[in-house]
Coordinates of C-alpha atoms in Angstrom, one line a residue:
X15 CA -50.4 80.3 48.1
X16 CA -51.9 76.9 46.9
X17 CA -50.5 73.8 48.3
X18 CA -51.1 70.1 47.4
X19 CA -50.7 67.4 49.8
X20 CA -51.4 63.6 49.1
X21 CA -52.7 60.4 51.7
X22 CA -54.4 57.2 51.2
X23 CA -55.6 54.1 53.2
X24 CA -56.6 56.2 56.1
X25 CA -58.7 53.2 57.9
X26 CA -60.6 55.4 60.5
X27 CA -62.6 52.2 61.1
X28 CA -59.8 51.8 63.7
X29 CA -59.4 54.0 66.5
X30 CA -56.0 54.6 66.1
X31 CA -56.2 56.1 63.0
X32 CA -59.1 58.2 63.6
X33 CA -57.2 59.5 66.0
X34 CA -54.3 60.6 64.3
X35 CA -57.0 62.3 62.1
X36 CA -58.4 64.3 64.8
X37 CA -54.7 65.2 66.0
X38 CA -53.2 66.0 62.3
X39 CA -56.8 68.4 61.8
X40 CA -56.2 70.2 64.8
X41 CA -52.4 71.1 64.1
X42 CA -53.3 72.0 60.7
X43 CA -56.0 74.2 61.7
X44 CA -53.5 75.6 63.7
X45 CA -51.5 77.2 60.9
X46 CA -54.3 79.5 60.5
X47 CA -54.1 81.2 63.8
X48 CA -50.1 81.7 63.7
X49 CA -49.8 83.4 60.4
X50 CA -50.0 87.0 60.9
X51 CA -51.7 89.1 58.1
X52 CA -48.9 90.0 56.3
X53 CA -48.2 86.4 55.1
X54 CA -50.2 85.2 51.8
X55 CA -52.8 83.0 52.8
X56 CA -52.5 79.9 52.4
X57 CA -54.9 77.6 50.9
X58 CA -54.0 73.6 51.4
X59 CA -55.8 71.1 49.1
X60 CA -55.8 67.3 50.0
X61 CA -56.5 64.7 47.9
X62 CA -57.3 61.3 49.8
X63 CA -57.1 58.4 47.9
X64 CA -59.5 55.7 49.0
X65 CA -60.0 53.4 52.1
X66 CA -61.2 55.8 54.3
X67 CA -63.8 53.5 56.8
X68 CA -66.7 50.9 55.7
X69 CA -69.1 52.8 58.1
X70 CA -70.9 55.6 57.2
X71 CA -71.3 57.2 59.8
X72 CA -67.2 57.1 60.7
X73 CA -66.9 58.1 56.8
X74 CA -68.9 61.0 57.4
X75 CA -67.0 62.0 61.0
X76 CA -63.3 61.6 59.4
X77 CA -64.5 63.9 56.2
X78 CA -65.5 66.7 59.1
X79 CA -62.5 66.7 60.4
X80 CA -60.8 67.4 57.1
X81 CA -62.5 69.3 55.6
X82 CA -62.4 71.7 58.8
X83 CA -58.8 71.8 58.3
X84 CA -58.1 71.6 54.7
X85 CA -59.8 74.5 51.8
X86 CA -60.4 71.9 49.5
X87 CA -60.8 67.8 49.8
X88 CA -60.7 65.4 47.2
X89 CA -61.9 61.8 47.5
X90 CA -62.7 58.4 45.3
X91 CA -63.9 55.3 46.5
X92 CA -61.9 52.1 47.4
X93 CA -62.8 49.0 47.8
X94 CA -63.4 49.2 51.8
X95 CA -66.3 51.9 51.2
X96 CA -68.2 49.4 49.5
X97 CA -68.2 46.6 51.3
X98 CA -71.7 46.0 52.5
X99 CA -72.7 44.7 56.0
X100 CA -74.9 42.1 55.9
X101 CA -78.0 44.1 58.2
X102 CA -77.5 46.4 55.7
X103 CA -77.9 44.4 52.3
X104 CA -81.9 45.3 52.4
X105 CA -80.9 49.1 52.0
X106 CA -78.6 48.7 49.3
X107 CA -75.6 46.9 47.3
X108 CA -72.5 48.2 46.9
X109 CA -73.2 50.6 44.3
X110 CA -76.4 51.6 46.3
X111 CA -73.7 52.6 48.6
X112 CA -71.9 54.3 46.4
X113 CA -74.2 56.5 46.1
X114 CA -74.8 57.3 49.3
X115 CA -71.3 57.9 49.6
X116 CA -71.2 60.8 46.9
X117 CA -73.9 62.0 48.6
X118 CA -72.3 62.6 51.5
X119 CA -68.7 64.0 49.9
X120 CA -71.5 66.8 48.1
X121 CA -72.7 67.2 51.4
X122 CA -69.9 68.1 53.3
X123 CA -68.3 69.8 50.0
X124 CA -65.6 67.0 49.4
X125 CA -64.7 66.8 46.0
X126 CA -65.5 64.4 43.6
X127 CA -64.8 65.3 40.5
X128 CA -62.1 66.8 38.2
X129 CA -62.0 70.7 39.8
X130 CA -59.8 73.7 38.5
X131 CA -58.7 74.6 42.3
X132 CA -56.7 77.6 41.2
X133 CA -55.2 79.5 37.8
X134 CA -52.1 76.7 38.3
X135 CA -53.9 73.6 39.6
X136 CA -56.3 70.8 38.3
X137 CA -57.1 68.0 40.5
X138 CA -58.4 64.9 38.6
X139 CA -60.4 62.3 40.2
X140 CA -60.2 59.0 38.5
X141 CA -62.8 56.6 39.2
X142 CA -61.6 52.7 38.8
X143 CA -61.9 48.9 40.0
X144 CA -59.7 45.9 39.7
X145 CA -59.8 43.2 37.1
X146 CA -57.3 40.5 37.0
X147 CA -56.0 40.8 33.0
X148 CA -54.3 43.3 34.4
X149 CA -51.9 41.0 35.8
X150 CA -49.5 40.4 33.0
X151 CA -46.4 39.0 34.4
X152 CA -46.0 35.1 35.3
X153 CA -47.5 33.3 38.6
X154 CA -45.9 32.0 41.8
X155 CA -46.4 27.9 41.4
X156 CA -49.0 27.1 44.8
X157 CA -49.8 30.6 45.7
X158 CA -53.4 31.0 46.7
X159 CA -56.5 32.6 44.3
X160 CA -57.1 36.2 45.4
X161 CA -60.7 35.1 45.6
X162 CA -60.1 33.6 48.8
X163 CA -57.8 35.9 50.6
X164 CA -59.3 39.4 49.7
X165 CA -62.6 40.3 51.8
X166 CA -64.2 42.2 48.7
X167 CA -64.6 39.2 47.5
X168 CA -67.4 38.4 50.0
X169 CA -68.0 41.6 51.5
X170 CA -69.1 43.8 48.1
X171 CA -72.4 43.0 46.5
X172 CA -72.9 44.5 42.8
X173 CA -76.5 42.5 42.7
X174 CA -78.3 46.0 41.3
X175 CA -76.3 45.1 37.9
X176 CA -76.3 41.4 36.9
X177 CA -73.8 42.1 33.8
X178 CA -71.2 42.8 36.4
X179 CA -69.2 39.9 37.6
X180 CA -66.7 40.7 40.7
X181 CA -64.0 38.3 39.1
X182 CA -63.7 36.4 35.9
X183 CA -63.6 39.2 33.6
X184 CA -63.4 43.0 33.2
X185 CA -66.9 44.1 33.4
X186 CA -66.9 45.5 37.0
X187 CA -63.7 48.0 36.0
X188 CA -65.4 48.7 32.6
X189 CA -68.6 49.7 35.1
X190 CA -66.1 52.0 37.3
X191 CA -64.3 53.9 34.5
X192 CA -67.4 54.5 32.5
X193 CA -68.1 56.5 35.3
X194 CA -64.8 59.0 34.7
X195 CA -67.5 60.1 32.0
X196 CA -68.6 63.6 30.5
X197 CA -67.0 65.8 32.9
X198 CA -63.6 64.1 32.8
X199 CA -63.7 64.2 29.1
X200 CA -64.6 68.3 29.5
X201 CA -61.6 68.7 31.8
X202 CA -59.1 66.9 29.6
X203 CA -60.5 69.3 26.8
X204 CA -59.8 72.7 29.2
X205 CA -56.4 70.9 30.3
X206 CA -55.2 70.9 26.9
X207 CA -56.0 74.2 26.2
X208 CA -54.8 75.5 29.6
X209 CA -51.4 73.6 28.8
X210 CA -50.9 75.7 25.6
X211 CA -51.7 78.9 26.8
X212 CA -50.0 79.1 30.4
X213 CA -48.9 75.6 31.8
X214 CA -50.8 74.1 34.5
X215 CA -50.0 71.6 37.5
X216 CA -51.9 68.6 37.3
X217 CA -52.7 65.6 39.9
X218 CA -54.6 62.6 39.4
X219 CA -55.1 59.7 41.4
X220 CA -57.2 56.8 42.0
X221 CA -57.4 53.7 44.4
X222 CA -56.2 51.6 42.4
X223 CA -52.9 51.0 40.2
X224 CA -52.7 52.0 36.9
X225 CA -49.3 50.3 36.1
X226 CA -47.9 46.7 37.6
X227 CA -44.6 48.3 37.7
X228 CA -46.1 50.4 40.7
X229 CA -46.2 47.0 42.4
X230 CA -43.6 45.0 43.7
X231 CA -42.8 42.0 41.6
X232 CA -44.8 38.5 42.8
X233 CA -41.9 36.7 44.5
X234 CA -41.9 39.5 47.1
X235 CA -45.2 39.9 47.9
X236 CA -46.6 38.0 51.0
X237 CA -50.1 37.2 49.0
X238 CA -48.7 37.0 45.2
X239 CA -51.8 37.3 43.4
X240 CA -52.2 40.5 45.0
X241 CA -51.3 41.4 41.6
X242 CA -55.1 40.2 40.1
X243 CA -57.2 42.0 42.7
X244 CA -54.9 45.9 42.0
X245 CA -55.0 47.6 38.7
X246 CA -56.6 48.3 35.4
X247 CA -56.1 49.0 32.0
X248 CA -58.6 51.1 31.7
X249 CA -57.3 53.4 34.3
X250 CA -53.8 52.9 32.6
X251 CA -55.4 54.2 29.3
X252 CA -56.8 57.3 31.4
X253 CA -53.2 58.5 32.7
X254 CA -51.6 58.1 30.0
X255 CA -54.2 59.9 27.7
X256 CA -54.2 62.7 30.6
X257 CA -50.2 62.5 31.3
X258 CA -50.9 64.4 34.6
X259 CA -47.6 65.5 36.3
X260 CA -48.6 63.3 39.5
X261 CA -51.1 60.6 39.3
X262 CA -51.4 59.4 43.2
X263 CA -53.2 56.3 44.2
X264 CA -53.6 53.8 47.3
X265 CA -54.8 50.1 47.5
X266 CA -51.8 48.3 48.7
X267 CA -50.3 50.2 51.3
X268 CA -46.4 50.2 49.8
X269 CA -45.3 54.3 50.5
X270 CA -44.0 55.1 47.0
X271 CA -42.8 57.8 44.8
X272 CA -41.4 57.2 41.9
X273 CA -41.2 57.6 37.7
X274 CA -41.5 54.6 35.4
X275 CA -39.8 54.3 32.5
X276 CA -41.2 55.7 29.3
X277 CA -43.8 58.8 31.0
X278 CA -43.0 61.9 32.7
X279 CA -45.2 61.1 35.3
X280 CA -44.5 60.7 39.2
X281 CA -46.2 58.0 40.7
X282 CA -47.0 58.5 44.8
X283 CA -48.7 56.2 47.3
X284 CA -48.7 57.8 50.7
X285 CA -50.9 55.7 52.8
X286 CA -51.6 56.1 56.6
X287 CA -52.1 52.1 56.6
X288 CA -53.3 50.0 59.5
X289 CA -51.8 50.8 63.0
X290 CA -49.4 47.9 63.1
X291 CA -48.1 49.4 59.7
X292 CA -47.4 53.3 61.4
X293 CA -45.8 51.4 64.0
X294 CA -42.9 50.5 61.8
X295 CA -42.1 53.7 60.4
X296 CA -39.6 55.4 61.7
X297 CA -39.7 56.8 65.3
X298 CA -42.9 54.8 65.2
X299 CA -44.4 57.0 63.2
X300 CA -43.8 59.9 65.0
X301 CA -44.2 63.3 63.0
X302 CA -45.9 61.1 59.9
X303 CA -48.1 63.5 57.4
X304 CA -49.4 63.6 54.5
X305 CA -47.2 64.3 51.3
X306 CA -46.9 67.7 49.9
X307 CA -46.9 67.3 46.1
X308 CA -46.6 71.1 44.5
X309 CA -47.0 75.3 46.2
X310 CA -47.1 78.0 44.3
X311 CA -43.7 79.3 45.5
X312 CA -41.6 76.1 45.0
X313 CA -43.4 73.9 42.1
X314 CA -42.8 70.3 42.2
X315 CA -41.9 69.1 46.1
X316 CA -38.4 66.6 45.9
X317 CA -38.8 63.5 45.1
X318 CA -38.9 61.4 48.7
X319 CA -37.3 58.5 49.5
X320 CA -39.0 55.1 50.0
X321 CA -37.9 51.3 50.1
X322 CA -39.7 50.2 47.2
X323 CA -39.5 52.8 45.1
X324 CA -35.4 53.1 46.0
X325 CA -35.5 49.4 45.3
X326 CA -37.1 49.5 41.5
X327 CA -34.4 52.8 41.5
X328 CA -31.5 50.3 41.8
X329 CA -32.7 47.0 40.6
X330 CA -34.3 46.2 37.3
X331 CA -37.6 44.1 37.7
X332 CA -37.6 40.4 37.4
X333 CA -40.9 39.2 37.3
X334 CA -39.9 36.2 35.4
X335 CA -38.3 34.8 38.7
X336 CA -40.7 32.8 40.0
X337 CA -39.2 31.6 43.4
X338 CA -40.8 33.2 46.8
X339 CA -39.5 34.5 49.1
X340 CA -39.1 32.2 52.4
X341 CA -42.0 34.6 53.9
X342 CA -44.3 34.3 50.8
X343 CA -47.7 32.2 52.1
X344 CA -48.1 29.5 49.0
X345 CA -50.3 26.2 49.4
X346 CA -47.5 24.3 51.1
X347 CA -47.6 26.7 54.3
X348 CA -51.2 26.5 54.9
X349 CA -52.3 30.1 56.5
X350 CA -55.4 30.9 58.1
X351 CA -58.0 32.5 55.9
X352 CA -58.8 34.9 59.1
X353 CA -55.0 36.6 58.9
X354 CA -55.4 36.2 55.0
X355 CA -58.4 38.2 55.1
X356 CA -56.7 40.6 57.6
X357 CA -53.3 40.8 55.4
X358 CA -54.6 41.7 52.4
X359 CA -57.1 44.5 52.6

C-alpha cells in the first residue's frame, strides 16, 4: 500500500528541528517492526519541499535520516540551499552549489526528478525561482523593498552566469524552470497517456508559489513585498499545463490546503517552520507530522483545516485595500534590518 505524505521548510540548520527529524525517523521506522506479515506492506513516499539547511554537511545528515525511514524521498531546492557562505565563495556560487546539492540527493537516492513511484502514482518535481512581475496586485504605500529584508538577496551568488540578475527582471526564474527540461516534458507525455488508459494520482510541488492567491493578501502580511521575492509565472504555466491533483510547495511558512477558483487542483504548504513557529501550534506542537496526501486504500486524504486557507474559504480577497494592519512594519515604524532578515526567510 503506497502512501504520500507532504513537508517543507524543515530548517535542520537549527537544532530543534533536526531534532524533531531524528525523533519523527525513528517512530516511522518503527511502523515496520509492528506490522505483522499478514498486513500489505506499506511503502511511504515523502516529498520535501525546499529549505531543508544552508550546510552541507547538515543537508546531507537530515536526508539520512529520511531516507532511512521513508521508501522513497523527493526534494527541490529553495532558496536557503543556496545561499553561499562567504569561506566558501572560492569553491563555488550558488549554482556551483546546486550542483553539489544534486549530487548528494543521487547519492543518497533522494529523488529529484519526475518518478512513476507505483502503477497509481507520479511525483513531479518542479524546479523554480522568484521574480517580482509575479506580484500583480497593488502595493502597501511605505513598505520596505524585498531587497533589503530577504537574506538571498545577499547571501546567493549566481556570478557563474552574468545574464542572470537576482532582481530586476525574470531571468533568474527563466534560469530555474528551463531546468524542469527534457524529462519533465517526457513525463507529462506518459501522464497523459497513463490518464486515458487507467487514471493516475499525481503530486507536484515546488518551493516556491505558483499562484498569489496562495498568499495572503499584502495588508496582512508583516513584510508586504513578500509578495515580489515568492512566485512565478513560469511555474504557474507548468501546473496548470500539468493540472496535477496536488501541487505542494513551501517558501513562506503559512500551513495551507486549499483549491483556488477556476483548477481542480489542491494547493498544500505543510511546513515544519522555525522553532518559534512549532511553538505556536497547537499543544505546542505536540504530535505535529507531515501531511498525508493520497494511499491506495483511501485516495485523496480530507481536506485539513488551516487559518489561512479557512480565511480565503470565508472571505473573498481584497488586495485592492491597501491599509496595513497595525502590526505591518512600513517605513514609518523603522525595524531593524537584523529581525527583518530573521522574519522573512
Amino acid at each position: 500500500m503506497v502512501k504520500v505524505f507532504a513537508i517543507s521548510d524543515v530548517h535542520t540548520d537549527y537544532k530543534e528541528n533536526l531534532a524533531w527529524i531524528e525523533s519523527h525517523c525513528q517512530e516511522v521506522r518503527g511502523l515496520d517492526h509492528g506490522q505483522s506479515t499478514s498486513q500489505e506492506e506499506e511503502e511511504r513516499v515523502l516529498i520535501v519541499a525546499g529549505d531543508v539547511s544552508d550546510d552541507l554537511d547538515i543537508f546531507r545528515t537530515t536526508f539520512e535520516h529520511l531516507v532511512s525511514a521513508y521508501h522513497h524521498v523527493f526534494f527541490v531546492t529553495g532558496n536557503h540551499e543556496l545561499w553561499v557562505r562567504k569561506k566558501d565563495r572560492t569553491r563555488y556560487d550558488s549554482l556551483g552549489k546546486l550542483r553539489e546539492i544534486v549530487r548528494i540527493c543521487d547519492d543518497l537516492g533522494v529523488k529529484t526528478r519526475p518518478t512513476k513511484v507505483s502503477e497509481q502514482v507520479w511525483i513531479v518535481p518542479m524546479w523554480s525561482w522568484y521574480h517580482a512581475s509575479w506580484d500583480k496586485e497593488p502595493d502597501i504605500p511605505g513598505a520596505y523593498p524585498i531587497e533589503r529584508v530577504m537574506m538571498d538577496f545577499h547571501a546567493c551568488d549566481w556570478s557563474s552566469q552574468p545574464h542572470i540578475r537576482a532582481s530586476g527582471d525574470d531571468s533568474l526564474a527563466a534560469y530555474f524552470d528551463g531546468m524542469n527540461g527534457r524529462e519533465y516534458a517526457e513525463a507529462l507525455d506518459q501522464i497523459k497517456r497513463d490518464r486515458l488508459e487507467s487514471g493516475v494520482f499525481v503530486v507536484s510541488f515546488s518551493h516556491f508559489l505558483p499562484h498569489q492567491e496562495l498568499l495572503p493578501e499584502k495588508r496582512w502580511l508583516f513584510y508586504p513585498n513578500l509578495a515580489k521575492a515568492a512566485g512565478s509565472d513560469y511555474l504557474a504555466r507548468r501546473v496548470e499545463e500539468l493540472q496535477p491533483d496536488c501541487h505542494v510547495y513551501g517558501h513562506t511558512h503559512f500551513t495551507q490546503d486549499q483549491k483556488i477558483q477556476g483548477t481542480g487542483t489542491r494547493f498544500v504548504q505543510w511546513p515544519l517552520g522555525y522553532p518559534k513557529e512549532m511553538k505556536r501550534r497547537r499543544n505546542g506542537g505536540l504530535g505535529w507530522s507531515p501531511i498525508m496526501l493520497w494511499d491506495t486504500k483511501d485516495g485523496h486524504s480530507p481536506q485539513r483545516s488551516s487559518y489561512w486557507s479557512d480565511f480565503y474559504r470565508n472571505n473573498d480577497r481584497k488586495a485592492h485595500i491597501v491599509t496595513p494592519a497595525p502590526y505591518v512594519s512600513v517605513k514609518s515604524s523603522s525595524p531593524s534590518s537584523v529581525s527583518m532578515k530573521v522574519h522573512i526567510k
